Structures are given as structure tokens and as C-alpha cells.
PDB file of C-alpha atoms in Angstrom:
ATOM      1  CA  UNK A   1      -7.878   6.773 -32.746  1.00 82.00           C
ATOM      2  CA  UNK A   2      -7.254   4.210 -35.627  1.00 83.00           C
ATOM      3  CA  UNK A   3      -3.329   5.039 -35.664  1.00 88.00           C
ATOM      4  CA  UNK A   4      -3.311   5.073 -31.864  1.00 88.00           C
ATOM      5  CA  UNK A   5      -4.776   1.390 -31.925  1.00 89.00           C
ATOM      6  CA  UNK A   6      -2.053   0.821 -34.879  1.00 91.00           C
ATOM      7  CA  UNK A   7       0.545   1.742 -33.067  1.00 94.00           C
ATOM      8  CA  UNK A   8      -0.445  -0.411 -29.785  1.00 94.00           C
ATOM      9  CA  UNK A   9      -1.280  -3.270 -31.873  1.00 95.00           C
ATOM     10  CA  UNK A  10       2.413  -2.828 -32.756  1.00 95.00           C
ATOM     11  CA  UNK A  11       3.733  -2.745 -29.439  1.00 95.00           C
ATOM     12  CA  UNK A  12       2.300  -5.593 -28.066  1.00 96.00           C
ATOM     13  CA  UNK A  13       3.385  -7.783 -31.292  1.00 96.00           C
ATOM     14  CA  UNK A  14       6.735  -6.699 -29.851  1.00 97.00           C
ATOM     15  CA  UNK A  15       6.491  -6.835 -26.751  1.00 95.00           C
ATOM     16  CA  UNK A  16       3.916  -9.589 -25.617  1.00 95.00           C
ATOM     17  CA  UNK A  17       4.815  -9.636 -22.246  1.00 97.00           C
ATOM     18  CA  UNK A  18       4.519  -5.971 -21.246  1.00 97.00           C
ATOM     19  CA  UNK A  19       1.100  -5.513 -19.511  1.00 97.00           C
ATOM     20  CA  UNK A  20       0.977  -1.576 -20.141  1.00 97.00           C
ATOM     21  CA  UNK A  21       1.061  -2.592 -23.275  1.00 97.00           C
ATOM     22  CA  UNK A  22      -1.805  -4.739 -23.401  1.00 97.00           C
ATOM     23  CA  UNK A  23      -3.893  -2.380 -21.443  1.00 97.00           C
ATOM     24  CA  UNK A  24      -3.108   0.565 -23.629  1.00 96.00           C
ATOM     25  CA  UNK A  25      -4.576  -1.568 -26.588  1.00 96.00           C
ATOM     26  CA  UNK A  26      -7.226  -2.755 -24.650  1.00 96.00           C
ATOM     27  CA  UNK A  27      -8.247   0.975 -24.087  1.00 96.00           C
ATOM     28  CA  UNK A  28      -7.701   2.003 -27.764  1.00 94.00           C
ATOM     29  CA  UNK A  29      -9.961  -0.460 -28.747  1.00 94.00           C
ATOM     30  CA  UNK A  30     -12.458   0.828 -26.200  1.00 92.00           C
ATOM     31  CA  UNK A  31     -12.454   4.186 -27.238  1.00 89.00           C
ATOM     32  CA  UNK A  32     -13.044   3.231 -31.170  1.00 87.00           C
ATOM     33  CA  UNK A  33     -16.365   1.497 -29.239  1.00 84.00           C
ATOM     34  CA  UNK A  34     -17.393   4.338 -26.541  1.00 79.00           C
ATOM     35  CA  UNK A  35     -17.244   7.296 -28.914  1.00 71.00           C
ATOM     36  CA  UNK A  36     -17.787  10.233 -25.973  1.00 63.00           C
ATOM     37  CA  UNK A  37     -19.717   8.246 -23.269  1.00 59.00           C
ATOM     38  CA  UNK A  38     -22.278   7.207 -26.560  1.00 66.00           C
ATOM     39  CA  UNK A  39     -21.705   3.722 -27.681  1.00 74.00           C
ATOM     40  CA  UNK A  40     -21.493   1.549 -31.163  1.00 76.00           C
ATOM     41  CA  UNK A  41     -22.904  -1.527 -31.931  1.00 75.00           C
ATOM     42  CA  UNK A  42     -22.867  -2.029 -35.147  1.00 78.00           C
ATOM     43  CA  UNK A  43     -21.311  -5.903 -35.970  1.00 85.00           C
ATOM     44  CA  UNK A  44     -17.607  -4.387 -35.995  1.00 86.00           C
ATOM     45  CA  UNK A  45     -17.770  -2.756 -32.578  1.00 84.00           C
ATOM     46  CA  UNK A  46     -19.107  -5.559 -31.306  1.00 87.00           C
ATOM     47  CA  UNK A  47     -16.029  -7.532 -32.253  1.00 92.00           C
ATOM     48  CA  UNK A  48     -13.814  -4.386 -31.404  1.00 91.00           C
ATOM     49  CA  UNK A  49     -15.394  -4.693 -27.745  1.00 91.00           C
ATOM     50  CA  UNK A  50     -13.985  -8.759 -27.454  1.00 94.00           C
ATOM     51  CA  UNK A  51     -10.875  -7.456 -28.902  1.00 96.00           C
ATOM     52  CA  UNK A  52     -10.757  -5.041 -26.189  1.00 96.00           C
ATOM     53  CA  UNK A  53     -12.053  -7.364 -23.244  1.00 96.00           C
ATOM     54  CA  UNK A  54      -9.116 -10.064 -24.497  1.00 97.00           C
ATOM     55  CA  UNK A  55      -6.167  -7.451 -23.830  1.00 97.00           C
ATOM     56  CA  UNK A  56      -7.754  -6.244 -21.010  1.00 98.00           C
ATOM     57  CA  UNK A  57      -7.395  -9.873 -19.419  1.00 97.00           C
ATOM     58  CA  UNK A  58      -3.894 -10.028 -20.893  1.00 97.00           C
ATOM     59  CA  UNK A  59      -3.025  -6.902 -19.184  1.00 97.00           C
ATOM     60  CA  UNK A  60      -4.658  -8.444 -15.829  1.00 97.00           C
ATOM     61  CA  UNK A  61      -3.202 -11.287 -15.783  1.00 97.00           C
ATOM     62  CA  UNK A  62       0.779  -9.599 -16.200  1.00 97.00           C
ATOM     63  CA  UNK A  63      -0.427  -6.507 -13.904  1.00 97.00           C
ATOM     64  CA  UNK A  64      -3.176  -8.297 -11.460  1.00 97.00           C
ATOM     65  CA  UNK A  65      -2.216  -5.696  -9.000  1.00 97.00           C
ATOM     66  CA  UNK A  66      -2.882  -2.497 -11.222  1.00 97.00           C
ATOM     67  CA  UNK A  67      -5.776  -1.117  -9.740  1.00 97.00           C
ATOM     68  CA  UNK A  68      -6.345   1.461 -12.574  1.00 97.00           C
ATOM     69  CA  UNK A  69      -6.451  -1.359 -15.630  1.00 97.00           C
ATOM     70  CA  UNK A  70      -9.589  -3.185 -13.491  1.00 97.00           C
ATOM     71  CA  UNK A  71     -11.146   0.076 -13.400  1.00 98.00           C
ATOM     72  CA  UNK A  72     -10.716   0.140 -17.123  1.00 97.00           C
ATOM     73  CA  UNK A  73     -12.029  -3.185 -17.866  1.00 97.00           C
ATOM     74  CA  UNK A  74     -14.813  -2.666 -15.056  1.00 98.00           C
ATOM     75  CA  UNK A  75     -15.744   0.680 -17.443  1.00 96.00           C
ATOM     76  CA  UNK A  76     -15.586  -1.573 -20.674  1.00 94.00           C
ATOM     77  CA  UNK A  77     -18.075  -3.887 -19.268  1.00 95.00           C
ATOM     78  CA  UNK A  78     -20.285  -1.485 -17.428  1.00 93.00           C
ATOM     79  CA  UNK A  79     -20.877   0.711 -20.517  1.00 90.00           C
ATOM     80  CA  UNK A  80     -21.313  -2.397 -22.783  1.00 89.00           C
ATOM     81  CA  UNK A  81     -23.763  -3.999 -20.027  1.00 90.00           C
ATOM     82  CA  UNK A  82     -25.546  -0.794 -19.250  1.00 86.00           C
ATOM     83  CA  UNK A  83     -26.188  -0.070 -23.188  1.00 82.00           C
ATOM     84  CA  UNK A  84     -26.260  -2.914 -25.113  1.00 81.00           C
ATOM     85  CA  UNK A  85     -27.208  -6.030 -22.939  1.00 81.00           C
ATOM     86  CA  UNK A  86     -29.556  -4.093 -20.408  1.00 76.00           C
ATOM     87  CA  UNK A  87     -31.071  -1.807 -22.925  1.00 73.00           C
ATOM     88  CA  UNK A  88     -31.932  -4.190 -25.853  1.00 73.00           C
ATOM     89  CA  UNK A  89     -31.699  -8.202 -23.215  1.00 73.00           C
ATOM     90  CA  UNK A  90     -29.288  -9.403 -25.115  1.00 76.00           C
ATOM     91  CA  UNK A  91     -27.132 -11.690 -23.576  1.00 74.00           C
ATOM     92  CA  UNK A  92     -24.971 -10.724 -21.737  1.00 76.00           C
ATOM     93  CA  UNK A  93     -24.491 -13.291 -18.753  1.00 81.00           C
ATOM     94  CA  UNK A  94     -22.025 -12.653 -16.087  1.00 88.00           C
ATOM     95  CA  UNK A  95     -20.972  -9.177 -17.399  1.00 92.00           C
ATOM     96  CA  UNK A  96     -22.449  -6.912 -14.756  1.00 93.00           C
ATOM     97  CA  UNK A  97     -20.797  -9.329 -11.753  1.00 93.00           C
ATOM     98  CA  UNK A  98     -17.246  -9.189 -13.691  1.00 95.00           C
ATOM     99  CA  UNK A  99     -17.285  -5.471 -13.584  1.00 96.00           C
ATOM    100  CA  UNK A 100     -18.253  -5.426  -9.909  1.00 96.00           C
ATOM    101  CA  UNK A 101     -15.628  -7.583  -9.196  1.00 96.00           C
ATOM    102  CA  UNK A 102     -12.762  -5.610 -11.438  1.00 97.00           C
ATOM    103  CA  UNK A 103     -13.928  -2.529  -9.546  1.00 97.00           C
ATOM    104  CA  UNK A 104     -13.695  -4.391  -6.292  1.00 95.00           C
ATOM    105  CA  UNK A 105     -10.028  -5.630  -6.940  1.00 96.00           C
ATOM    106  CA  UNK A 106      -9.158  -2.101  -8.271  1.00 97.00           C
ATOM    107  CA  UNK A 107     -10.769  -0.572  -4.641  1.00 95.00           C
ATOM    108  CA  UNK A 108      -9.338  -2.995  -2.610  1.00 95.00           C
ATOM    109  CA  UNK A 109      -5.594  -2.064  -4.161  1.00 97.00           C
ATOM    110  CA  UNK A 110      -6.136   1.457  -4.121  1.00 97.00           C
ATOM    111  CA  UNK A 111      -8.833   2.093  -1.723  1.00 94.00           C
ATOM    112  CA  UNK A 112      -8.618   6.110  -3.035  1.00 94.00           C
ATOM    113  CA  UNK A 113      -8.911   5.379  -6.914  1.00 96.00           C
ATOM    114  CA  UNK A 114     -11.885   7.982  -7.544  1.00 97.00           C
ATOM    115  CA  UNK A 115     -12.673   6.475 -11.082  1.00 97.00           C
ATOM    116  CA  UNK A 116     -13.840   3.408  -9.686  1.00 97.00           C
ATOM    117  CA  UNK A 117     -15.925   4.866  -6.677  1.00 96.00           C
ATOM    118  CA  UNK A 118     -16.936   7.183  -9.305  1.00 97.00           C
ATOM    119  CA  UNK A 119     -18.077   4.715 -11.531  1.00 97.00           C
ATOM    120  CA  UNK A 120     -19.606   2.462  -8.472  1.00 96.00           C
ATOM    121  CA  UNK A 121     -21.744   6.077  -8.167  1.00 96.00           C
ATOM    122  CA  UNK A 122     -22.965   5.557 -11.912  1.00 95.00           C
ATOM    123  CA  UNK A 123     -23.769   2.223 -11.317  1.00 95.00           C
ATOM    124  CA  UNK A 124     -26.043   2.739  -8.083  1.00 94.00           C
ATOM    125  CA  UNK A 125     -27.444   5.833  -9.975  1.00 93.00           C
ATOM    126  CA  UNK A 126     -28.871   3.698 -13.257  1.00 91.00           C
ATOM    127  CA  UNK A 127     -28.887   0.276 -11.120  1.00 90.00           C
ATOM    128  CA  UNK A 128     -29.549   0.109  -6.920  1.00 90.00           C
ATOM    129  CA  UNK A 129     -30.058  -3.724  -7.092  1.00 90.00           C
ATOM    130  CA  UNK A 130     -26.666  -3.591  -8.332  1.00 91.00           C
ATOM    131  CA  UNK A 131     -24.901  -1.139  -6.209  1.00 93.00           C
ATOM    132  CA  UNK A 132     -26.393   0.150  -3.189  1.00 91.00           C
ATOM    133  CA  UNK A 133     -24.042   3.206  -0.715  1.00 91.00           C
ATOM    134  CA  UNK A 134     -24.254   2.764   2.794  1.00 89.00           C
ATOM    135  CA  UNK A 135     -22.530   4.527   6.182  1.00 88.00           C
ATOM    136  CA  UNK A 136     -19.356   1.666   5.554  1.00 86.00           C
ATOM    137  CA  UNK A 137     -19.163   1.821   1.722  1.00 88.00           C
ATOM    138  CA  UNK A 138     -20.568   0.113  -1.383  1.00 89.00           C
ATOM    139  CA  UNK A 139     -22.339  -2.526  -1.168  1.00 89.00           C
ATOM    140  CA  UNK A 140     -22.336  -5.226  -4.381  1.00 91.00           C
ATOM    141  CA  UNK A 141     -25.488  -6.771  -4.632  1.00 88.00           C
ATOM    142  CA  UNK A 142     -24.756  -7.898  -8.148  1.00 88.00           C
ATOM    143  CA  UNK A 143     -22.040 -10.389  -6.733  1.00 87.00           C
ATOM    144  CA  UNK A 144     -24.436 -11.929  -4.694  1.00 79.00           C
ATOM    145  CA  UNK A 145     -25.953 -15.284  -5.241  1.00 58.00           C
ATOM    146  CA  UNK A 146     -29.245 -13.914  -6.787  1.00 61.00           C
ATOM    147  CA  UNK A 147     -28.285 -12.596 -10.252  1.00 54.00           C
ATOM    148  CA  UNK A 148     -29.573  -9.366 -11.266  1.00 53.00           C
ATOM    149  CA  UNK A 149     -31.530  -9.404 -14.283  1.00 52.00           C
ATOM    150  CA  UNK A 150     -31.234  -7.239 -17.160  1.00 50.00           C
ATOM    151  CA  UNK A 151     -34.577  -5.296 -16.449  1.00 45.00           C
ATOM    152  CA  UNK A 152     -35.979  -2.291 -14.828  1.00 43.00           C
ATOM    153  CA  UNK A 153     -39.400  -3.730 -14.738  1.00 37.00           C
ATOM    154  CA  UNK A 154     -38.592  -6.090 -11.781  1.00 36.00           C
ATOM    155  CA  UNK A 155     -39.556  -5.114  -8.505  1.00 40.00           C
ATOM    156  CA  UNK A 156     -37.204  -4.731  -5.902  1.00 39.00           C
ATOM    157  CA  UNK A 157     -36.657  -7.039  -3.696  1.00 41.00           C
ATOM    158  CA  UNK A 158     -37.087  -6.446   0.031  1.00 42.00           C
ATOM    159  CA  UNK A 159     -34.284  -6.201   2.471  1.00 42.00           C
ATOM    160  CA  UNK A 160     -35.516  -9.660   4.322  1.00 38.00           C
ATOM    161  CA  UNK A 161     -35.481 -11.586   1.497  1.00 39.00           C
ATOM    162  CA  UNK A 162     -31.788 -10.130   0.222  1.00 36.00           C
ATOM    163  CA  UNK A 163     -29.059 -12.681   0.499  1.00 38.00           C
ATOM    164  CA  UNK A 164     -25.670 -11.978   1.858  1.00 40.00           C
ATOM    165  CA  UNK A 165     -24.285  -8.751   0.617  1.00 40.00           C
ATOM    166  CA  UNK A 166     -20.387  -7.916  -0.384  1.00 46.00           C
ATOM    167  CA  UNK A 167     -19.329  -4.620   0.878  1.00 50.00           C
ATOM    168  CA  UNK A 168     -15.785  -3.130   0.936  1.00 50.00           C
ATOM    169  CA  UNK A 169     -14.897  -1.947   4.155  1.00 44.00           C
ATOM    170  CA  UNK A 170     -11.261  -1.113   5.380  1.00 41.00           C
ATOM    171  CA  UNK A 171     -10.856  -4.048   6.688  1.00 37.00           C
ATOM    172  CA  UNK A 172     -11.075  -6.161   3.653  1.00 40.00           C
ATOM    173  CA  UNK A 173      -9.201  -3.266   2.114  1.00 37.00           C
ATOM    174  CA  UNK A 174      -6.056  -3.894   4.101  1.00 36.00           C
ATOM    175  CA  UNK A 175      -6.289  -7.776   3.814  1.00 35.00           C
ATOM    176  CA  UNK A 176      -6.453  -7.671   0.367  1.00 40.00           C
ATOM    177  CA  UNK A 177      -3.049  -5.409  -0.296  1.00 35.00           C
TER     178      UNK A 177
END
């Protein structure tokens, strides 16, 4: 992994404008911090996981239409929400909503990218407040204008008092190619 990471490091001092290459570092230095689907967080990963959430948005911002490199940063943030921030509360502010929204953009490119539905599955699984599956699709409560809080002890709220949802349906689907 460490010579992998090397050797990206290398290409994007080279290269600074290629966005593959940005995202391929970006996903070395996630896989030095998800080791398996298990996670570090030892002071060093911790910095590893910024390092990887800064090429990420380098990547994004050369390939903003590259459905699979949100999915990737959407997976950085959901594992490092789902183990380290909701887990242990630490902070971790504005994390869960900027992985639904990666995994939005990356469905709304490529409305048949399995790794994000897939990982919109995981999320509803560990979170419904989050992610909720309906007849027309997912449904994002996390984007809505209640936060969801890092807890499992809350209750749920009821559908009357939930404020307005985002789903992806086909037709937002097609406006946003």
C-alpha cells in the first residue's frame, strides 16, 4: 500500500492537473485508513484521512462529472462518520450530509452506479434517519434541514413532523446529466 501511495504521490507532483491522478491518491490514502472494511484511528490515520479527503476534492473539482470518484469520497466519509464520529461523538459536523450529497451527484450522473446504491443500502441499514428506500428511490433525510445527530439513542421522529425530504427520482436524474 505504502509504495502504491508513493508512487501516486509522485504522479500528482507531476502531473497536478490530472484528476485520475488525484483520485487514485486520494484512494491510496484511504485504503492505508480502511484496512478491510475495519478502520484506524490512531493520530496518523487521522491525518492520512484529511490527506485523503483533500485529493479527493482535487480530483472533484478537475472531474466534477466522475460519478465513480463521489462514490469514493462518499465511502471515505461514510466509513469515517459511521466509525469514528458516530461511534465515539466526536465531531464530525457536516460529514454525514457531504457523503449524501457525493453519492447523490455520483447517482444522478450514473443513475446505474451499484457502489453508490450499494452503499446508500449500508447507510439505511446502520442509519434510517439518514437514508430511508421507498417505491421511487432513496430518500436523503440527512440533507434535510434537521441535522441528524450522531446518536442511536434519539427517537425517531414521526413522519408529520419530518421536513421536506430529497429523493432521487428519474426525473432529477435526467436534469442533472
Amino acid at each position: 500500500m505504502w509504495a502504491s501511495l508513493l508512487k501516486e504521490r509522485d504522479t500528482v507532483e507531476k502531473n497536478p492537473n490530472d484528476g485520475e491522478a488525484w483520485g487514485r491518491l486520494a484512494k491510496a490514502y484511504k485504503e492505508i485508513v480502511h484496512i478491510g472494511r475495519g478502520v484506524r484511528f490512531d493520530p496518523a490515520a487521522l491525518e492520512i484521512f484529511e490527506l485523503s479527503r483533500d485529493a479527493y476534492e482535487k480530483c472533484l473539482v478537475l472531474l466534477p462529472k466522475d460519478s465513480l470518484w463521489h462514490y469514493g469520497y462518499a465511502d471515505l466519509l461514510w466509513v469515517h462518520y459511521f466509525y469514528y464520529v458516530y461511534y465515539t461523538g466526536e465531531d464530525g459536523e457536516g460529514i454525514l450530509p457531504a457523503a449524501l450529497m457525493h453519492l447523490q451527484t455520483a447517482l444522478a450522473l450514473d443513475p446505474n452506479n451499484e457502489q453508490a446504491r450499494y452503499l446508500l443500502e449500508d447507510i439505511n441499514l446502520w442509519m434510517p434517519e439518514a437514508v430511508s428506500i421507498n417505491e421511487n428511490g432513496f430518500v436523503l433525510l440527512g440533507l434535510t434541514a434537521t441535522p441528524v445527530l450522531p446518536t442511536a439513542l434519539l427517537p425517531l421522529p414521526s413522519e408529520t413532523a419530518l421536513p421536506a425530504m430529497t429523493e432521487i427520482t428519474p426525473m432529477q436524474t435526467a436534469i442533472a446529466t
